Coordinates of C-alpha atoms in Angstrom, one line a residue:
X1 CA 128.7 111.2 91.9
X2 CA 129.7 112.5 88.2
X3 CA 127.0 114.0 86.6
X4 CA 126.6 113.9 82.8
X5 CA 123.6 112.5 80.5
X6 CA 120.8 110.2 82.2
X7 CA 120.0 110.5 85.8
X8 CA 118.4 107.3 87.1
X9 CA 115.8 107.8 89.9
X10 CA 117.8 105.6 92.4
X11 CA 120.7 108.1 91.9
X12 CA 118.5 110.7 92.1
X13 CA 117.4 109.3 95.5
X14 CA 120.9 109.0 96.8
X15 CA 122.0 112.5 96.1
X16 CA 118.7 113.4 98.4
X17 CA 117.9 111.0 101.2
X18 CA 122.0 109.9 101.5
X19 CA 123.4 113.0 101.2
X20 CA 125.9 112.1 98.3
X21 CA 127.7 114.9 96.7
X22 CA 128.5 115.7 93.1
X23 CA 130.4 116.6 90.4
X24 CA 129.6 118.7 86.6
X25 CA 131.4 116.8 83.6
X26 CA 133.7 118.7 81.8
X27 CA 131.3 117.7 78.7
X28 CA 128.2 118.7 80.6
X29 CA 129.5 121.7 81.2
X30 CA 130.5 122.4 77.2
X31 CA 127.2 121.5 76.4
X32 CA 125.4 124.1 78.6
X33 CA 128.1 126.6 77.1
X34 CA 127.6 125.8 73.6
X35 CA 123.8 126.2 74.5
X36 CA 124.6 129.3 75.8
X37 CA 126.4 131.0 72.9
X38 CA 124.5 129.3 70.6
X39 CA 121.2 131.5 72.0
X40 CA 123.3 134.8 72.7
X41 CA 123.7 134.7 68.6
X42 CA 121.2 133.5 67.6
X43 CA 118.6 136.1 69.4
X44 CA 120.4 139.1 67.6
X45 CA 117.7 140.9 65.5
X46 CA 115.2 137.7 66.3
X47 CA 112.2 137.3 68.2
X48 CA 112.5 134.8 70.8
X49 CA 110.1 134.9 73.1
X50 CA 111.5 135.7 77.3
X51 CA 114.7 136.9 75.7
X52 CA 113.5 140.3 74.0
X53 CA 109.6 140.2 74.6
X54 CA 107.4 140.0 78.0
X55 CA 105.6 137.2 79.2
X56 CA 102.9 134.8 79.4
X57 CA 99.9 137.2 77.9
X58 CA 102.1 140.4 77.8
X59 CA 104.7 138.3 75.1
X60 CA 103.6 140.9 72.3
X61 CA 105.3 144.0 73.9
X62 CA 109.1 144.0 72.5
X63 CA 111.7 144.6 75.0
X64 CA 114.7 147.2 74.2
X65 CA 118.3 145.7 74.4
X66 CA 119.0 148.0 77.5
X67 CA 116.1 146.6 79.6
X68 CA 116.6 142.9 79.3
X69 CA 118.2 142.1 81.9
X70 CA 116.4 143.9 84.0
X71 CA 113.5 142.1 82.7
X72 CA 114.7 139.1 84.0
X73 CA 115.2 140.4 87.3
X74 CA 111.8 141.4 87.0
X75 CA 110.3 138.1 86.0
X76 CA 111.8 136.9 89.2
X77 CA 111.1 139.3 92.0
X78 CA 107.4 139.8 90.8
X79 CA 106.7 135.9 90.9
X80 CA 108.5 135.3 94.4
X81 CA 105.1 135.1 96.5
X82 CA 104.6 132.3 97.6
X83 CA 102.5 131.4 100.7
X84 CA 102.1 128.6 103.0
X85 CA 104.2 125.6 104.9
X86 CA 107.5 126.1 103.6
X87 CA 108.7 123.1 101.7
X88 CA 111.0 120.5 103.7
X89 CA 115.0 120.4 102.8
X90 CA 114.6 117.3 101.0
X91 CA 112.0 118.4 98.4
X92 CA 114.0 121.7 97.7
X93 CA 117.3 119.4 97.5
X94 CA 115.1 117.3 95.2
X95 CA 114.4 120.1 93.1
X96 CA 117.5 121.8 93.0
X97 CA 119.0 118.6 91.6
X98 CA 116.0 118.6 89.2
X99 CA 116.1 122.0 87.9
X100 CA 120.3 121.0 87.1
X101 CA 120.0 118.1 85.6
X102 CA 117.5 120.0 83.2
X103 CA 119.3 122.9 82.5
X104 CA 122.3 120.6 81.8
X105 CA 120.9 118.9 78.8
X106 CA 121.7 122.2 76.8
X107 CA 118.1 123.0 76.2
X108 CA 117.9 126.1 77.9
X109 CA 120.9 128.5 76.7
X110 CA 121.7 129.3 80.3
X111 CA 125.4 130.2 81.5
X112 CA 127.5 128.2 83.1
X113 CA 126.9 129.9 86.8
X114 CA 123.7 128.6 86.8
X115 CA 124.4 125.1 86.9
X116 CA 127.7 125.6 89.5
X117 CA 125.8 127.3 91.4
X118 CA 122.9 124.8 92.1
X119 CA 125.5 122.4 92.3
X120 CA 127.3 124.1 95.7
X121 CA 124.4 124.6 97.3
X122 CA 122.9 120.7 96.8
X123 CA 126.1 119.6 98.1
X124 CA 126.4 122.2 101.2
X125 CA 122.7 121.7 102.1
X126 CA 122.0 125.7 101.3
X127 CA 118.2 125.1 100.9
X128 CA 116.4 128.0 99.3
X129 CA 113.0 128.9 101.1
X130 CA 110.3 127.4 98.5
X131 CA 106.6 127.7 99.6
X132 CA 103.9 125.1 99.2
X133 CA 101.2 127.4 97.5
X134 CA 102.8 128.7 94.5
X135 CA 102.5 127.5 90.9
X136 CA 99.4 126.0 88.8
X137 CA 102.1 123.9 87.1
X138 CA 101.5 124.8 83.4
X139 CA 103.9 127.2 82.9
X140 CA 106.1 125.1 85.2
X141 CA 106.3 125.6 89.0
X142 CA 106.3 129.4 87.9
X143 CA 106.3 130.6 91.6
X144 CA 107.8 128.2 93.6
X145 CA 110.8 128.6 90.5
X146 CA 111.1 132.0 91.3
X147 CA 111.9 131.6 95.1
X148 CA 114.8 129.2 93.7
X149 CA 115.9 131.5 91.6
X150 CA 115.2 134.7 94.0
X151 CA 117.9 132.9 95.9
X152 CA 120.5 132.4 92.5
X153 CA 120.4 136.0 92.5
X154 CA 121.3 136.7 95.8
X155 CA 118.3 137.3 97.6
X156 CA 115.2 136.0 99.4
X157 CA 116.3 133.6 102.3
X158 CA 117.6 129.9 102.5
X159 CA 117.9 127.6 105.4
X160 CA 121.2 126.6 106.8
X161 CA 122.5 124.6 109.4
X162 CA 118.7 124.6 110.8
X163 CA 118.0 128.4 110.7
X164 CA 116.5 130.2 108.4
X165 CA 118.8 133.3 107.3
X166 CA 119.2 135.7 104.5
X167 CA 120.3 134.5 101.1
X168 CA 123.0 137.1 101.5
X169 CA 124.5 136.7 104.7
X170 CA 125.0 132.8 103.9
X171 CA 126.8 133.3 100.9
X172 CA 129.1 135.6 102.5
X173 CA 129.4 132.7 104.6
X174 CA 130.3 130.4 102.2
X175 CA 132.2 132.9 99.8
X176 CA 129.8 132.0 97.4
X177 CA 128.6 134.5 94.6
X178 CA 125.2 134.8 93.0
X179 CA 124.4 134.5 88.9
X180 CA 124.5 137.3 86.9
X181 CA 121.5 137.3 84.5
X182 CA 123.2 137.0 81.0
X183 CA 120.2 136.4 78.7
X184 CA 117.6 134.1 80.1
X185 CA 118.4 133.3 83.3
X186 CA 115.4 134.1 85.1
X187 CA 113.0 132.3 82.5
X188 CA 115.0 128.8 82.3
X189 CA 114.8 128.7 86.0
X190 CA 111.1 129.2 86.5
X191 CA 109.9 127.5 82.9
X192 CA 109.7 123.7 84.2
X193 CA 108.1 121.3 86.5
X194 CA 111.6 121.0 88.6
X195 CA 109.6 121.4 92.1
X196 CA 106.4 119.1 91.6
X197 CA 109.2 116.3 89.8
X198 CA 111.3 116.2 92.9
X199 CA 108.5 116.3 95.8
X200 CA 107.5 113.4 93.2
X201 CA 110.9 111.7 93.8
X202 CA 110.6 112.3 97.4
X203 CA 106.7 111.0 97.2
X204 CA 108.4 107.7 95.2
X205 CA 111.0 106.6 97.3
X206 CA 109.1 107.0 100.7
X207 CA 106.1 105.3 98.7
X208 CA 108.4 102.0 98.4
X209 CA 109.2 102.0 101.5
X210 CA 105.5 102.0 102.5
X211 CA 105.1 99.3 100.3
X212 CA 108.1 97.1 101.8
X213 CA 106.2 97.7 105.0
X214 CA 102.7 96.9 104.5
X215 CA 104.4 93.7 102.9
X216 CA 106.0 92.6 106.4
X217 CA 103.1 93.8 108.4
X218 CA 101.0 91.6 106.2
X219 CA 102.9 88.9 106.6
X220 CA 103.0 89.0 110.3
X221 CA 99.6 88.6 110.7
X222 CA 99.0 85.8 108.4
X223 CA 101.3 84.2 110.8
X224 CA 99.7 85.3 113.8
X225 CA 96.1 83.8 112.6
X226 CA 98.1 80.7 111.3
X227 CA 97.2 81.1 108.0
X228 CA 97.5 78.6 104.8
X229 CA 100.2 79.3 102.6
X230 CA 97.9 78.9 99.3
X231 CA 96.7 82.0 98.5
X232 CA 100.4 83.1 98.4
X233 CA 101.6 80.6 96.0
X234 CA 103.3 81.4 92.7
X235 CA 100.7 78.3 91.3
X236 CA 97.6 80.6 92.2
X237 CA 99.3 83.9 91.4
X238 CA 100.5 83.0 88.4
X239 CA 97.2 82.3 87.0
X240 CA 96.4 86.4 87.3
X241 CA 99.2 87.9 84.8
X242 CA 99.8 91.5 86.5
X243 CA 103.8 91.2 87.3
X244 CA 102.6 93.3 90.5
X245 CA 100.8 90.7 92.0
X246 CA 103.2 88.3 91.2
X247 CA 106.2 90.4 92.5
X248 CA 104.0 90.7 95.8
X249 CA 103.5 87.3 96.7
X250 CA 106.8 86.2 96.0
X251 CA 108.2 88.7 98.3
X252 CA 105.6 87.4 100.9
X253 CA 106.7 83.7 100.2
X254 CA 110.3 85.0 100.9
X255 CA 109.5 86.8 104.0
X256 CA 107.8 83.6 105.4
X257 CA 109.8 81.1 104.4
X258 CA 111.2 80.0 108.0
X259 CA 108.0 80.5 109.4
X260 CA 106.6 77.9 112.2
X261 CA 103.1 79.4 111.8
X262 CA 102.4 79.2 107.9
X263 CA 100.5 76.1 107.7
X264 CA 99.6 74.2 104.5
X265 CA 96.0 73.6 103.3
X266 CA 97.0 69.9 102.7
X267 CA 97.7 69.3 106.0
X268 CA 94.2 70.7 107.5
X269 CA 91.2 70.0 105.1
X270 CA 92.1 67.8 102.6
X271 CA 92.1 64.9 104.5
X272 CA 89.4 63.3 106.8
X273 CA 86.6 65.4 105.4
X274 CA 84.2 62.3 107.1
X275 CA 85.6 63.2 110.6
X276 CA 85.2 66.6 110.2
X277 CA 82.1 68.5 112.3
X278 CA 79.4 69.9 110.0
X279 CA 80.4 73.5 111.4
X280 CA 84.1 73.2 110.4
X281 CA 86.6 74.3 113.8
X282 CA 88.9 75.5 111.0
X283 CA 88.4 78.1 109.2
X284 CA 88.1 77.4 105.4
X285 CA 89.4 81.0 104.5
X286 CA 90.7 84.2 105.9
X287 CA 89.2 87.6 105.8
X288 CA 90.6 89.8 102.3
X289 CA 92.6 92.1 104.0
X290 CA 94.6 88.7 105.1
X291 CA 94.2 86.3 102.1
X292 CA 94.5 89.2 99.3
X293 CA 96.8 91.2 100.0
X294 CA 98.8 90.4 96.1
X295 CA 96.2 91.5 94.9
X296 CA 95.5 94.7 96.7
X297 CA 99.1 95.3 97.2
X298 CA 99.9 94.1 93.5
X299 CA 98.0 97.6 91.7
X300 CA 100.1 99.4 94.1
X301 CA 103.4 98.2 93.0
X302 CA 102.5 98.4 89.7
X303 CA 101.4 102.1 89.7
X304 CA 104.8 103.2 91.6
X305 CA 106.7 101.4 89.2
X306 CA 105.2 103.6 86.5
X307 CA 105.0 106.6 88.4
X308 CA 108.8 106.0 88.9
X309 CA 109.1 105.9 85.1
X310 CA 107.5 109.2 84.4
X311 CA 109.3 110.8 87.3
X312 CA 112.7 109.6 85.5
X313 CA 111.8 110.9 82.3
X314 CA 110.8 114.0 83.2
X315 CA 114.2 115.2 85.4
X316 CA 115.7 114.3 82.4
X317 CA 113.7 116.2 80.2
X318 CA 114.4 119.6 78.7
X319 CA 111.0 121.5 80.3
X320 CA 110.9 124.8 79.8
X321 CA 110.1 126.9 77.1
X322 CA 111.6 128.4 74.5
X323 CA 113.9 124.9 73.9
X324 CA 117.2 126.1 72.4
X325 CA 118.4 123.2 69.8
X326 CA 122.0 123.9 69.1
X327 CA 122.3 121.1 66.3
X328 CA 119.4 122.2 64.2
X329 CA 120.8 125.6 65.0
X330 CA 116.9 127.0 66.1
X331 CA 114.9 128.1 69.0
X332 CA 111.4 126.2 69.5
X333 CA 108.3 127.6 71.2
X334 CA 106.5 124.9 72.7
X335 CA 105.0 124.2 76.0
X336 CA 107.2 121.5 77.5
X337 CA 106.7 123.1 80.4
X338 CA 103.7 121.5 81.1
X339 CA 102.8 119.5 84.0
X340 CA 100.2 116.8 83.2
X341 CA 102.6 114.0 83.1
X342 CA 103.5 114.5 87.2
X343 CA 100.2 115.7 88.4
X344 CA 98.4 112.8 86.9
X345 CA 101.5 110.5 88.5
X346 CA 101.0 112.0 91.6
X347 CA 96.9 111.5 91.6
X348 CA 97.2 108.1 91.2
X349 CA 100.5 107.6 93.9
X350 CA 98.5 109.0 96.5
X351 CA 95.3 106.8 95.4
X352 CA 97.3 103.6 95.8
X353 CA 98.6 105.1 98.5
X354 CA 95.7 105.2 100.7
X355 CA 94.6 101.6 99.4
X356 CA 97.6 100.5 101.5
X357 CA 96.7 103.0 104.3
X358 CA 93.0 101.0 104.0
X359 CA 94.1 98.1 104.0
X360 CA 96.8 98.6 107.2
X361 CA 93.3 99.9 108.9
X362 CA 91.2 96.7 108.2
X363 CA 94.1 94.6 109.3
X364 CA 94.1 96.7 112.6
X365 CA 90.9 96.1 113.0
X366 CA 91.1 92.5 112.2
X367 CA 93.8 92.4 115.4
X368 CA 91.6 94.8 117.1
X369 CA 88.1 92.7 117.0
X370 CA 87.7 89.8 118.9
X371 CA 84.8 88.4 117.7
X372 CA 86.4 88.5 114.2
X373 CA 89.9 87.2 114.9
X374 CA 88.6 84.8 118.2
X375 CA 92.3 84.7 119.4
X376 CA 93.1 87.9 121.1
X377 CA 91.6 89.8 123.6
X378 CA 89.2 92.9 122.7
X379 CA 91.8 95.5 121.3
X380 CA 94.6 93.8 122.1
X381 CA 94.4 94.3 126.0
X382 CA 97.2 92.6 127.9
X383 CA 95.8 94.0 130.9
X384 CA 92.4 93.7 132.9
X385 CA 89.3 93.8 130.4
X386 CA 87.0 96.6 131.0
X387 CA 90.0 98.4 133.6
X388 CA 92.8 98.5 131.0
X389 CA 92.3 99.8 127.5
X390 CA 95.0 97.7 124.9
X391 CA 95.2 99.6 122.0
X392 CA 91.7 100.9 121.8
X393 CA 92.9 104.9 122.1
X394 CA 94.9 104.5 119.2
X395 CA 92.7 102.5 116.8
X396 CA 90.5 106.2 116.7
X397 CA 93.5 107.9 115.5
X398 CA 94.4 105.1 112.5
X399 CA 90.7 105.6 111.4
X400 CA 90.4 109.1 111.6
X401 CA 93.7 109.6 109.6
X402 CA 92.7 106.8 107.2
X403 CA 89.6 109.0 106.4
X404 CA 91.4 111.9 106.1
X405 CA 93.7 110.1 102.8
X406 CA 90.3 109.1 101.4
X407 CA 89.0 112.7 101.3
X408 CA 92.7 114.0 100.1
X409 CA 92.7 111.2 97.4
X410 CA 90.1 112.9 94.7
X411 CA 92.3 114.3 91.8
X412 CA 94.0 117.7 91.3
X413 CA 94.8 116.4 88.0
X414 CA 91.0 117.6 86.8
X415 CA 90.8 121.1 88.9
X416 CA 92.6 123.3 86.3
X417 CA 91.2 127.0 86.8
X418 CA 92.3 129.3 84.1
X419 CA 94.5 132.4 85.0
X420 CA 96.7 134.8 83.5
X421 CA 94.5 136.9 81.7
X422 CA 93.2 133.2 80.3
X423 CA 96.5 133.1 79.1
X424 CA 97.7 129.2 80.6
X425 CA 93.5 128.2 80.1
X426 CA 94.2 125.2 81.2
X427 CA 96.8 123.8 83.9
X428 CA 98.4 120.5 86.1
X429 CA 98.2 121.7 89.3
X430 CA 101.0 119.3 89.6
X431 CA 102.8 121.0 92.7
X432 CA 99.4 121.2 94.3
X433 CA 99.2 117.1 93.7
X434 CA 102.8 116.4 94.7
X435 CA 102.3 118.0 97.6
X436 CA 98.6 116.2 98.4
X437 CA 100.4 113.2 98.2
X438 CA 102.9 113.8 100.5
X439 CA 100.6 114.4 103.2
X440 CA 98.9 111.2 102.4
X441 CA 102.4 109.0 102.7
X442 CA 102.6 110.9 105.7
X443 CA 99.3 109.4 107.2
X444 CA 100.2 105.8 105.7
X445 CA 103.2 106.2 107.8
X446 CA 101.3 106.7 110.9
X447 CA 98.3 104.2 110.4
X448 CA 101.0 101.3 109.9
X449 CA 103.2 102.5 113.2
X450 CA 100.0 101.9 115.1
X451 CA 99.6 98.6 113.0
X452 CA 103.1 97.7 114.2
X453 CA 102.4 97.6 117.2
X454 CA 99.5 96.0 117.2
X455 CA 100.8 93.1 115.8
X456 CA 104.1 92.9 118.3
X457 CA 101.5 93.0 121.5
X458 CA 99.2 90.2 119.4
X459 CA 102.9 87.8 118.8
X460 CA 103.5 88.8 123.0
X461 CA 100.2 87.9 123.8
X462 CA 100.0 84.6 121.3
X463 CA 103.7 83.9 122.6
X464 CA 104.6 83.4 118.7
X465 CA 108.3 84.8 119.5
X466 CA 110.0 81.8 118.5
X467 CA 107.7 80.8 115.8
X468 CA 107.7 83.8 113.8
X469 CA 109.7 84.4 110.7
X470 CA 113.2 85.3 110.8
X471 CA 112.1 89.0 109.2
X472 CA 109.2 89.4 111.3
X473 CA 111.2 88.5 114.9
X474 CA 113.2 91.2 113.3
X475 CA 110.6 93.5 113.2
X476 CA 109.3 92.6 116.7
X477 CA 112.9 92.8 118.4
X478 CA 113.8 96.8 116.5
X479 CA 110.1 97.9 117.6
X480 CA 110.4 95.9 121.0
X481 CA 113.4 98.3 121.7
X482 CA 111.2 101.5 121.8
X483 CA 108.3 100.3 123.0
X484 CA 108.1 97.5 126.0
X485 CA 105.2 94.9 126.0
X486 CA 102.4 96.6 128.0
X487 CA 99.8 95.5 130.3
X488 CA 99.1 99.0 132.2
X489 CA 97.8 101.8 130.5
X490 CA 100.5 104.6 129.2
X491 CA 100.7 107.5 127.1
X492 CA 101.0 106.2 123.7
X493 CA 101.8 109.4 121.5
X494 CA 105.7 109.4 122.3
X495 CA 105.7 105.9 120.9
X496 CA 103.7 106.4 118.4
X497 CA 106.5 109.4 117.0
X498 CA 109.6 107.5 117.8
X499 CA 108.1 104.0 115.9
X500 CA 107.2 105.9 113.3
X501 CA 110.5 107.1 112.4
X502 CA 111.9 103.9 112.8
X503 CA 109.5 102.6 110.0
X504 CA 110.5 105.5 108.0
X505 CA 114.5 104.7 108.5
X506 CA 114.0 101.4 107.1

């Protein structure tokens, strides 16, 4: 892929999840140079702020012409100390692609090398060692930056080909040589929110998939209680105007279309209402985690949609600080680097997220309790009640996790501590956030593997096979293949992992 002006997310995604290389434009290129020169005259006999002064609270102390460099070496080294989880390949991928495309706007006065140089190691999977704990996300991803741009320079370690090895020794490896501070280097890589904005990608595009999910596995069991198709109609939905809602329940109306199980209200109880017992055999409606899932689902949709938005704008944003303008011929001091937009994005992702982790949990237990549902067995069992166990172990683990998203779900967005001598008084914490919701996608993911297979023991035990939907016998068949129908009590955890994946390769 050709990389020039606008990045759209879904090419974003590509170049991360499908490992699709790329390519600088020749006018890309030009225009980082012409940023480049631009600032290298311009900053003669000026004051431009991380170019001939010091930083954050120390910006009054002018730097001699003989020591900037040096300073930006400086800048670098100090900030590399991070602590924590290391962040996975794809988030560092993410933000190596994120920190490019910014610099390449021409925003930044950087040279060339910069850019070329995060362009070789995105496409030969050289993934700098980045730490979770890091950066309050106001000056940018200050520390986090710094281990990115430790490695730029030569130093600090990477991962590559699954080890973990000196920055050094692989680009010996790979005949590759580091960036040579020129003028501002060190400040344009650590200035920007490049690391919470591609965690946020990461967050996004797994986030969809969640949502595709929950979508079949709420289908499924509006099959497998026979439900009416009514409260999925485009007549009722369209009377609520959220697009979300809308865009849910015409997916679910597509998913079920050749289903032998969706029946219509019509049919039931709107004829005979004399012959009918005054206790009605039928149920009138189902439970909300059944019947409203457009409108539960609906909010979520809508929120990643805008989260996407943000996220797009902001890898294509000039964000860091000072913003080099080569056609106005000036420097501007600013604070682009700020990151309100993706913490605040990332708050509300992993809010909606757990929604759809709740609502996978109270569909579990709608499979799970027998007096509610009064068509399965107590947890599922396929076995002997009261010697076997069905899916009882498991359900512990869905609620547990579950509780652990709600807890994780209360805002970063609000907890800005001042630091730096009071300096950045108030910050995002948007790394912090991005990072938050990871872990709770993570937990969705596991609370609707053990809701998949709950609902392919329910079709076994219901023997709805045949009369399923096309998608969801799908479904059934691809998790049938790792796990077998059980009666007898096993050892569920290995499952658990390898359905999980599945779910998360779809």
């Amino acid at each position: 892929m050709k990389i020039n002006n606008f990045l759209e997310l879904k090419d974003f995604q590509r170049i991360i999840i499908e490992n699709e290389k790329i390519e600088l434009d020749d006018t890309l290129l030009a225009r980082v140079d012409a940023s480049f020169q631009f600032l290298k005259e311009f900053s003669k006999n000026k004051v431009i702020y991380g170019v001939n002064t010091g930083f954050g609270p120390m910006a009054q102390f002018k730097i001699s012409d003989e020591d900037t460099h040096q300073l930006q070496y400086n800048l670098i080294r100090s900030h590399s100390s991070g602590i924590g989880n290391p962040l996975p390949a794809a988030e560092v991928k993410a933000c190596m692609l994120a920190r490019l495309n910014t610099l390449s706007l021409g925003n930044s006065g950087v040279h060339q090398s910069v850019v070329n140089l995060l362009k070789e190691l995105i496409n030969r999977d050289i993934i700098p060692l980045i730490f979770e704990h890091g950066g309050v996300g106001a000056s940018g991803d200050l520390v986090q930056l710094a281990h990115l741009a430790l490695v730029l320079i030569g130093e600090g370690e990477v991962f590559y080909k699954g080890e973990r090895k000196s920055t050094k020794q692989v680009f010996e490896i790979e005949n590759l040589q580091p960036i040579q501070v020129e003028i501002r280097e060190g400040l344009a890589l650590m200035n920007g929110t490049s690391v919470m904005s591609g965690i946020g990608a990461v967050n996004a595009y797994k986030a969809n998939q969640l949502t595709n999910i929950s979508i079949k596995l709420s289908c499924a069991i509006n099959e497998i209680v026979q439900a009416y198709d009514d409260h999925l109609s485009e007549a009722l939905n369209g009377t609520k105007l959220h697009e979300g809602q809308q865009k849910i329940a015409a997916k679910m109306r597509d998913h079920l279309s050749d289903s032998q199980l969706i029946r219509k209200r019509a049919d039931h109880l709107y004829t005979h209402f004399e012959e009918q017992e005054k206790v009605f055999k039928e149920k009138v409606q189902e439970y909300y985690s059944l019947r409203c899932v457009p409108q539960i689902l609906g909010p979520v949709l809508d929120t990643l949609e805008y989260t996407e938005k943000v996220l797009e704008n902001e890898i294509n944003s000039a964000n860091d600080n000072p913003i080099i303008n080569v056609e106005d011929q000036h420097v501007y001091h600013g604070g682009n680097f700020h990151g309100d937009y993706i913490s605040l994005e990332m708050d509300k992702l992993k809010i909606v997220v757990t929604k759809l982790t709740m609502l996978a949990e109270r569909q579990l237990n709608y499979l799970l309790n027998a007096k509610i549902n009064e068509i399965l067995p107590p947890f599922v069992n396929l076995g002997k009640l009261g010697f076997n166990f069905g899916m009882q172990g498991v359900q512990f683990t869905a609620t547990s996790t579950t509780a652990e998203s709600q807890m994780l779900s209360n805002p970063m967005y609000v907890h800005s501590i001042p630091n730096n001598n009071d300096n950045q008084d108030i910050v995002s914490m948007g790394t912090n956030a991005a990072v938050i919701c990871r872990k709770v996608i993570e937990n969705a993911f596991e609370v609707l593997t053990i809701e998949a297979i709950t609902i392919v023991q329910a079709i076994e035990y219901l023997g709805f096979q045949d009369k399923v939907s096309s998608a969801t016998k799908e479904l059934y068949d691809e998790i049938r293949k790792i796990i077998p129908a059980f009666s007898d009590d096993m050892v569920m955890y290995p499952y658990l992992e390898e359905v999980k994946k599945y779910l998360k390769a779809m």
